[in-house]
mmCIF file with all atom_site columns, C-alpha atoms in Angstrom:
data_model
loop_
_atom_site.group_PDB
_atom_site.id
_atom_site.type_symbol
_atom_site.label_atom_id
_atom_site.label_alt_id
_atom_site.label_comp_id
_atom_site.label_asym_id
_atom_site.label_entity_id
_atom_site.label_seq_id
_atom_site.pdbx_PDB_ins_code
_atom_site.Cartn_x
_atom_site.Cartn_y
_atom_site.Cartn_z
_atom_site.occupancy
_atom_site.B_iso_or_equiv
_atom_site.pdbx_formal_charge
_atom_site.auth_seq_id
_atom_site.auth_comp_id
_atom_site.auth_asym_id
_atom_site.auth_atom_id
_atom_site.pdbx_PDB_model_num
ATOM 1   C CA . UNK A 1 1   ? 0.000   0.000   0.000  1.00 40.00 ? 1163 UNK A CA 1
ATOM 2   C CA . UNK A 1 2   ? 1.740   3.158   -1.126 1.00 43.00 ? 1164 UNK A CA 1
ATOM 3   C CA . UNK A 1 3   ? 2.379   5.652   1.653  1.00 48.00 ? 1165 UNK A CA 1
ATOM 4   C CA . UNK A 1 4   ? 0.777   3.598   4.411  1.00 54.00 ? 1166 UNK A CA 1
ATOM 5   C CA . UNK A 1 5   ? 2.854   1.226   6.485  1.00 57.00 ? 1167 UNK A CA 1
ATOM 6   C CA . UNK A 1 6   ? 1.639   -1.948  8.157  1.00 59.00 ? 1168 UNK A CA 1
ATOM 7   C CA . UNK A 1 7   ? 1.399   -1.938  11.972 1.00 61.00 ? 1169 UNK A CA 1
ATOM 8   C CA . UNK A 1 8   ? 4.617   -2.184  13.984 1.00 65.00 ? 1170 UNK A CA 1
ATOM 9   C CA . UNK A 1 9   ? 5.921   -5.708  14.421 1.00 67.00 ? 1171 UNK A CA 1
ATOM 10  C CA . UNK A 1 10  ? 5.368   -7.242  17.815 1.00 63.00 ? 1172 UNK A CA 1
ATOM 11  C CA . UNK A 1 11  ? 1.832   -6.128  18.546 1.00 62.00 ? 1173 UNK A CA 1
ATOM 12  C CA . UNK A 1 12  ? -1.568  -7.717  18.031 1.00 64.00 ? 1174 UNK A CA 1
ATOM 13  C CA . UNK A 1 13  ? -2.499  -5.444  15.132 1.00 65.00 ? 1175 UNK A CA 1
ATOM 14  C CA . UNK A 1 14  ? 0.619   -6.540  13.286 1.00 66.00 ? 1176 UNK A CA 1
ATOM 15  C CA . UNK A 1 15  ? -0.343  -10.189 13.755 1.00 64.00 ? 1177 UNK A CA 1
ATOM 16  C CA . UNK A 1 16  ? -3.853  -9.507  12.427 1.00 67.00 ? 1178 UNK A CA 1
ATOM 17  C CA . UNK A 1 17  ? -2.299  -7.791  9.407  1.00 66.00 ? 1179 UNK A CA 1
ATOM 18  C CA . UNK A 1 18  ? 0.413   -10.437 8.954  1.00 68.00 ? 1180 UNK A CA 1
ATOM 19  C CA . UNK A 1 19  ? -1.980  -13.370 8.919  1.00 67.00 ? 1181 UNK A CA 1
ATOM 20  C CA . UNK A 1 20  ? -4.466  -11.601 6.701  1.00 66.00 ? 1182 UNK A CA 1
ATOM 21  C CA . UNK A 1 21  ? -4.547  -12.826 3.137  1.00 70.00 ? 1183 UNK A CA 1
ATOM 22  C CA . UNK A 1 22  ? -1.727  -10.949 1.345  1.00 70.00 ? 1184 UNK A CA 1
ATOM 23  C CA . UNK A 1 23  ? -3.932  -9.913  -1.561 1.00 70.00 ? 1185 UNK A CA 1
ATOM 24  C CA . UNK A 1 24  ? -6.377  -8.310  0.875  1.00 71.00 ? 1186 UNK A CA 1
ATOM 25  C CA . UNK A 1 25  ? -3.960  -6.511  3.212  1.00 78.00 ? 1187 UNK A CA 1
ATOM 26  C CA . UNK A 1 26  ? -4.644  -3.146  1.591  1.00 83.00 ? 1188 UNK A CA 1
ATOM 27  C CA . UNK A 1 27  ? -7.972  -2.783  3.387  1.00 86.00 ? 1189 UNK A CA 1
ATOM 28  C CA . UNK A 1 28  ? -6.605  -3.969  6.723  1.00 84.00 ? 1190 UNK A CA 1
ATOM 29  C CA . UNK A 1 29  ? -3.658  -1.593  6.429  1.00 85.00 ? 1191 UNK A CA 1
ATOM 30  C CA . UNK A 1 30  ? -6.064  1.260   5.707  1.00 89.00 ? 1192 UNK A CA 1
ATOM 31  C CA . UNK A 1 31  ? -8.242  0.328   8.694  1.00 90.00 ? 1193 UNK A CA 1
ATOM 32  C CA . UNK A 1 32  ? -5.362  0.096   11.174 1.00 86.00 ? 1194 UNK A CA 1
ATOM 33  C CA . UNK A 1 33  ? -3.719  3.273   9.876  1.00 88.00 ? 1195 UNK A CA 1
ATOM 34  C CA . UNK A 1 34  ? -7.049  5.106   10.056 1.00 92.00 ? 1196 UNK A CA 1
ATOM 35  C CA . UNK A 1 35  ? -7.483  4.017   13.669 1.00 88.00 ? 1197 UNK A CA 1
ATOM 36  C CA . UNK A 1 36  ? -3.981  5.306   14.445 1.00 87.00 ? 1198 UNK A CA 1
ATOM 37  C CA . UNK A 1 37  ? -4.634  8.638   12.673 1.00 90.00 ? 1199 UNK A CA 1
ATOM 38  C CA . UNK A 1 38  ? -7.846  9.281   14.584 1.00 90.00 ? 1200 UNK A CA 1
ATOM 39  C CA . UNK A 1 39  ? -6.220  8.317   17.890 1.00 87.00 ? 1201 UNK A CA 1
ATOM 40  C CA . UNK A 1 40  ? -3.311  10.679  17.131 1.00 89.00 ? 1202 UNK A CA 1
ATOM 41  C CA . UNK A 1 41  ? -5.700  13.496  17.994 1.00 88.00 ? 1203 UNK A CA 1
ATOM 42  C CA . UNK A 1 42  ? -5.277  12.525  21.650 1.00 84.00 ? 1204 UNK A CA 1
ATOM 43  C CA . UNK A 1 43  ? -1.506  13.058  21.790 1.00 86.00 ? 1205 UNK A CA 1
ATOM 44  C CA . UNK A 1 44  ? -0.499  14.938  24.939 1.00 84.00 ? 1206 UNK A CA 1
ATOM 45  C CA . UNK A 1 45  ? 1.796   17.278  22.980 1.00 89.00 ? 1207 UNK A CA 1
ATOM 46  C CA . UNK A 1 46  ? -1.031  18.417  20.690 1.00 86.00 ? 1208 UNK A CA 1
ATOM 47  C CA . UNK A 1 47  ? -2.647  21.781  21.407 1.00 89.00 ? 1209 UNK A CA 1
ATOM 48  C CA . UNK A 1 48  ? -6.137  21.227  22.813 1.00 86.00 ? 1210 UNK A CA 1
ATOM 49  C CA . UNK A 1 49  ? -7.822  23.391  20.147 1.00 90.00 ? 1211 UNK A CA 1
ATOM 50  C CA . UNK A 1 50  ? -5.940  21.558  17.400 1.00 91.00 ? 1212 UNK A CA 1
ATOM 51  C CA . UNK A 1 51  ? -7.015  18.212  18.861 1.00 88.00 ? 1213 UNK A CA 1
ATOM 52  C CA . UNK A 1 52  ? -10.658 19.271  18.737 1.00 89.00 ? 1214 UNK A CA 1
ATOM 53  C CA . UNK A 1 53  ? -10.277 20.667  15.224 1.00 93.00 ? 1215 UNK A CA 1
ATOM 54  C CA . UNK A 1 54  ? -8.786  17.351  14.109 1.00 93.00 ? 1216 UNK A CA 1
ATOM 55  C CA . UNK A 1 55  ? -11.639 15.408  15.703 1.00 92.00 ? 1217 UNK A CA 1
ATOM 56  C CA . UNK A 1 56  ? -14.211 17.724  14.114 1.00 95.00 ? 1218 UNK A CA 1
ATOM 57  C CA . UNK A 1 57  ? -12.650 17.056  10.716 1.00 96.00 ? 1219 UNK A CA 1
ATOM 58  C CA . UNK A 1 58  ? -12.532 13.301  11.340 1.00 94.00 ? 1220 UNK A CA 1
ATOM 59  C CA . UNK A 1 59  ? -16.162 13.320  12.425 1.00 94.00 ? 1221 UNK A CA 1
ATOM 60  C CA . UNK A 1 60  ? -17.126 14.914  9.107  1.00 96.00 ? 1222 UNK A CA 1
ATOM 61  C CA . UNK A 1 61  ? -14.979 12.399  7.239  1.00 96.00 ? 1223 UNK A CA 1
ATOM 62  C CA . UNK A 1 62  ? -16.591 9.523   9.128  1.00 94.00 ? 1224 UNK A CA 1
ATOM 63  C CA . UNK A 1 63  ? -20.002 10.843  8.066  1.00 95.00 ? 1225 UNK A CA 1
ATOM 64  C CA . UNK A 1 64  ? -18.788 10.954  4.454  1.00 96.00 ? 1226 UNK A CA 1
ATOM 65  C CA . UNK A 1 65  ? -17.399 7.419   4.804  1.00 96.00 ? 1227 UNK A CA 1
ATOM 66  C CA . UNK A 1 66  ? -20.691 6.090   6.181  1.00 93.00 ? 1228 UNK A CA 1
ATOM 67  C CA . UNK A 1 67  ? -22.462 7.783   3.255  1.00 95.00 ? 1229 UNK A CA 1
ATOM 68  C CA . UNK A 1 68  ? -20.052 6.121   0.823  1.00 95.00 ? 1230 UNK A CA 1
ATOM 69  C CA . UNK A 1 69  ? -18.352 9.370   -0.203 1.00 96.00 ? 1231 UNK A CA 1
ATOM 70  C CA . UNK A 1 70  ? -15.068 9.638   1.730  1.00 96.00 ? 1232 UNK A CA 1
ATOM 71  C CA . UNK A 1 71  ? -12.342 12.113  0.808  1.00 97.00 ? 1233 UNK A CA 1
ATOM 72  C CA . UNK A 1 72  ? -9.326  10.947  2.815  1.00 96.00 ? 1234 UNK A CA 1
ATOM 73  C CA . UNK A 1 73  ? -7.180  8.371   0.954  1.00 95.00 ? 1235 UNK A CA 1
ATOM 74  C CA . UNK A 1 74  ? -7.337  5.931   3.883  1.00 94.00 ? 1236 UNK A CA 1
ATOM 75  C CA . UNK A 1 75  ? -11.124 6.048   3.916  1.00 96.00 ? 1237 UNK A CA 1
ATOM 76  C CA . UNK A 1 76  ? -11.308 5.698   0.142  1.00 96.00 ? 1238 UNK A CA 1
ATOM 77  C CA . UNK A 1 77  ? -9.109  2.579   0.287  1.00 93.00 ? 1239 UNK A CA 1
ATOM 78  C CA . UNK A 1 78  ? -10.979 1.129   3.237  1.00 94.00 ? 1240 UNK A CA 1
ATOM 79  C CA . UNK A 1 79  ? -14.342 1.612   1.538  1.00 96.00 ? 1241 UNK A CA 1
ATOM 80  C CA . UNK A 1 80  ? -13.043 0.024   -1.676 1.00 95.00 ? 1242 UNK A CA 1
ATOM 81  C CA . UNK A 1 81  ? -11.832 -3.016  0.269  1.00 92.00 ? 1243 UNK A CA 1
ATOM 82  C CA . UNK A 1 82  ? -15.150 -3.322  2.098  1.00 93.00 ? 1244 UNK A CA 1
ATOM 83  C CA . UNK A 1 83  ? -17.117 -3.026  -1.141 1.00 94.00 ? 1245 UNK A CA 1
ATOM 84  C CA . UNK A 1 84  ? -14.965 -5.765  -2.631 1.00 90.00 ? 1246 UNK A CA 1
ATOM 85  C CA . UNK A 1 85  ? -16.076 -7.941  0.296  1.00 87.00 ? 1247 UNK A CA 1
ATOM 86  C CA . UNK A 1 86  ? -19.688 -6.749  -0.132 1.00 91.00 ? 1248 UNK A CA 1
ATOM 87  C CA . UNK A 1 87  ? -19.505 -5.391  3.409  1.00 91.00 ? 1249 UNK A CA 1
ATOM 88  C CA . UNK A 1 88  ? -21.230 -2.217  4.560  1.00 91.00 ? 1250 UNK A CA 1
ATOM 89  C CA . UNK A 1 89  ? -19.480 1.108   5.014  1.00 92.00 ? 1251 UNK A CA 1
ATOM 90  C CA . UNK A 1 90  ? -18.458 1.415   8.665  1.00 90.00 ? 1252 UNK A CA 1
ATOM 91  C CA . UNK A 1 91  ? -19.758 3.930   11.176 1.00 88.00 ? 1253 UNK A CA 1
ATOM 92  C CA . UNK A 1 92  ? -16.650 5.280   12.879 1.00 89.00 ? 1254 UNK A CA 1
ATOM 93  C CA . UNK A 1 93  ? -18.378 8.211   14.565 1.00 88.00 ? 1255 UNK A CA 1
ATOM 94  C CA . UNK A 1 94  ? -18.483 6.348   17.926 1.00 86.00 ? 1256 UNK A CA 1
ATOM 95  C CA . UNK A 1 95  ? -14.687 5.992   17.744 1.00 86.00 ? 1257 UNK A CA 1
ATOM 96  C CA . UNK A 1 96  ? -14.293 9.731   17.159 1.00 88.00 ? 1258 UNK A CA 1
ATOM 97  C CA . UNK A 1 97  ? -16.575 10.400  20.126 1.00 84.00 ? 1259 UNK A CA 1
ATOM 98  C CA . UNK A 1 98  ? -14.485 8.054   22.282 1.00 81.00 ? 1260 UNK A CA 1
ATOM 99  C CA . UNK A 1 99  ? -11.406 10.052  21.289 1.00 84.00 ? 1261 UNK A CA 1
ATOM 100 C CA . UNK A 1 100 ? -13.198 13.248  22.380 1.00 83.00 ? 1262 UNK A CA 1
ATOM 101 C CA . UNK A 1 101 ? -13.442 11.720  25.869 1.00 76.00 ? 1263 UNK A CA 1
ATOM 102 C CA . UNK A 1 102 ? -9.704  11.057  25.792 1.00 75.00 ? 1264 UNK A CA 1
ATOM 103 C CA . UNK A 1 103 ? -8.929  14.639  24.703 1.00 77.00 ? 1265 UNK A CA 1
ATOM 104 C CA . UNK A 1 104 ? -11.140 16.010  27.462 1.00 71.00 ? 1266 UNK A CA 1
ATOM 105 C CA . UNK A 1 105 ? -9.119  14.021  30.044 1.00 66.00 ? 1267 UNK A CA 1
ATOM 106 C CA . UNK A 1 106 ? -12.365 13.474  31.914 1.00 62.00 ? 1268 UNK A CA 1
ATOM 107 C CA . UNK A 1 107 ? -12.508 10.639  34.389 1.00 62.00 ? 1269 UNK A CA 1
ATOM 108 C CA . UNK A 1 108 ? -15.166 8.041   33.775 1.00 59.00 ? 1270 UNK A CA 1
ATOM 109 C CA . UNK A 1 109 ? -17.939 8.170   36.345 1.00 66.00 ? 1271 UNK A CA 1
ATOM 110 C CA . UNK A 1 110 ? -18.484 4.440   36.458 1.00 66.00 ? 1272 UNK A CA 1
ATOM 111 C CA . UNK A 1 111 ? -17.813 1.120   34.747 1.00 73.00 ? 1273 UNK A CA 1
ATOM 112 C CA . UNK A 1 112 ? -20.732 1.708   32.390 1.00 74.00 ? 1274 UNK A CA 1
ATOM 113 C CA . UNK A 1 113 ? -18.999 4.754   30.900 1.00 67.00 ? 1275 UNK A CA 1
ATOM 114 C CA . UNK A 1 114 ? -15.755 2.801   30.526 1.00 67.00 ? 1276 UNK A CA 1
ATOM 115 C CA . UNK A 1 115 ? -17.700 0.041   28.810 1.00 70.00 ? 1277 UNK A CA 1
ATOM 116 C CA . UNK A 1 116 ? -19.334 2.528   26.431 1.00 72.00 ? 1278 UNK A CA 1
ATOM 117 C CA . UNK A 1 117 ? -15.922 3.893   25.468 1.00 66.00 ? 1279 UNK A CA 1
ATOM 118 C CA . UNK A 1 118 ? -14.500 0.437   24.772 1.00 67.00 ? 1280 UNK A CA 1
ATOM 119 C CA . UNK A 1 119 ? -17.664 -0.595  22.932 1.00 73.00 ? 1281 UNK A CA 1
ATOM 120 C CA . UNK A 1 120 ? -17.359 2.476   20.697 1.00 71.00 ? 1282 UNK A CA 1
ATOM 121 C CA . UNK A 1 121 ? -13.812 1.521   19.804 1.00 71.00 ? 1283 UNK A CA 1
ATOM 122 C CA . UNK A 1 122 ? -14.333 -2.205  19.391 1.00 73.00 ? 1284 UNK A CA 1
ATOM 123 C CA . UNK A 1 123 ? -17.650 -1.809  17.616 1.00 75.00 ? 1285 UNK A CA 1
ATOM 124 C CA . UNK A 1 124 ? -15.928 0.154   14.894 1.00 81.00 ? 1286 UNK A CA 1
ATOM 125 C CA . UNK A 1 125 ? -12.450 -1.307  14.547 1.00 82.00 ? 1287 UNK A CA 1
ATOM 126 C CA . UNK A 1 126 ? -13.158 -4.979  15.309 1.00 81.00 ? 1288 UNK A CA 1
ATOM 127 C CA . UNK A 1 127 ? -16.399 -5.154  13.353 1.00 84.00 ? 1289 UNK A CA 1
ATOM 128 C CA . UNK A 1 128 ? -14.724 -3.560  10.342 1.00 87.00 ? 1290 UNK A CA 1
ATOM 129 C CA . UNK A 1 129 ? -11.737 -5.913  10.673 1.00 83.00 ? 1291 UNK A CA 1
ATOM 130 C CA . UNK A 1 130 ? -14.139 -8.857  10.736 1.00 81.00 ? 1292 UNK A CA 1
ATOM 131 C CA . UNK A 1 131 ? -15.814 -7.529  7.587  1.00 85.00 ? 1293 UNK A CA 1
ATOM 132 C CA . UNK A 1 132 ? -12.403 -7.443  5.903  1.00 84.00 ? 1294 UNK A CA 1
ATOM 133 C CA . UNK A 1 133 ? -11.552 -10.983 6.975  1.00 78.00 ? 1295 UNK A CA 1
ATOM 134 C CA . UNK A 1 134 ? -11.446 -13.751 4.389  1.00 66.00 ? 1296 UNK A CA 1
ATOM 135 C CA . UNK A 1 135 ? -14.707 -15.546 3.786  1.00 60.00 ? 1297 UNK A CA 1
ATOM 136 C CA . UNK A 1 136 ? -14.249 -19.242 4.425  1.00 53.00 ? 1298 UNK A CA 1
#
């Protein structure tokens, strides 16, 4: 995949990518890189206003992706890979909202809020990864 690197060796994401069918790694690489790009908005060294501006832009892009009209190259590649698998366009807005919690540095009030945050992440990334998985 030109310009987008696979996940770093030695972590779970790399293993998912590594054991994914080589001819279909483009979509998985796009998915994992997209996750990393959205999460980069939570970096501690990033100005708070810039972090929110990034998340606002990503939220708009996630709406375009869900509508089947993404602009960002990662989203375009991810959607193409999903369409090849006849899988639906993902809804990544919950992931962006989870990142807003991280930027706000707000403590969770209870386990239910923690669960909602993890569900937002896993319901986007894992479900999309499953949709990219080989059909057996």
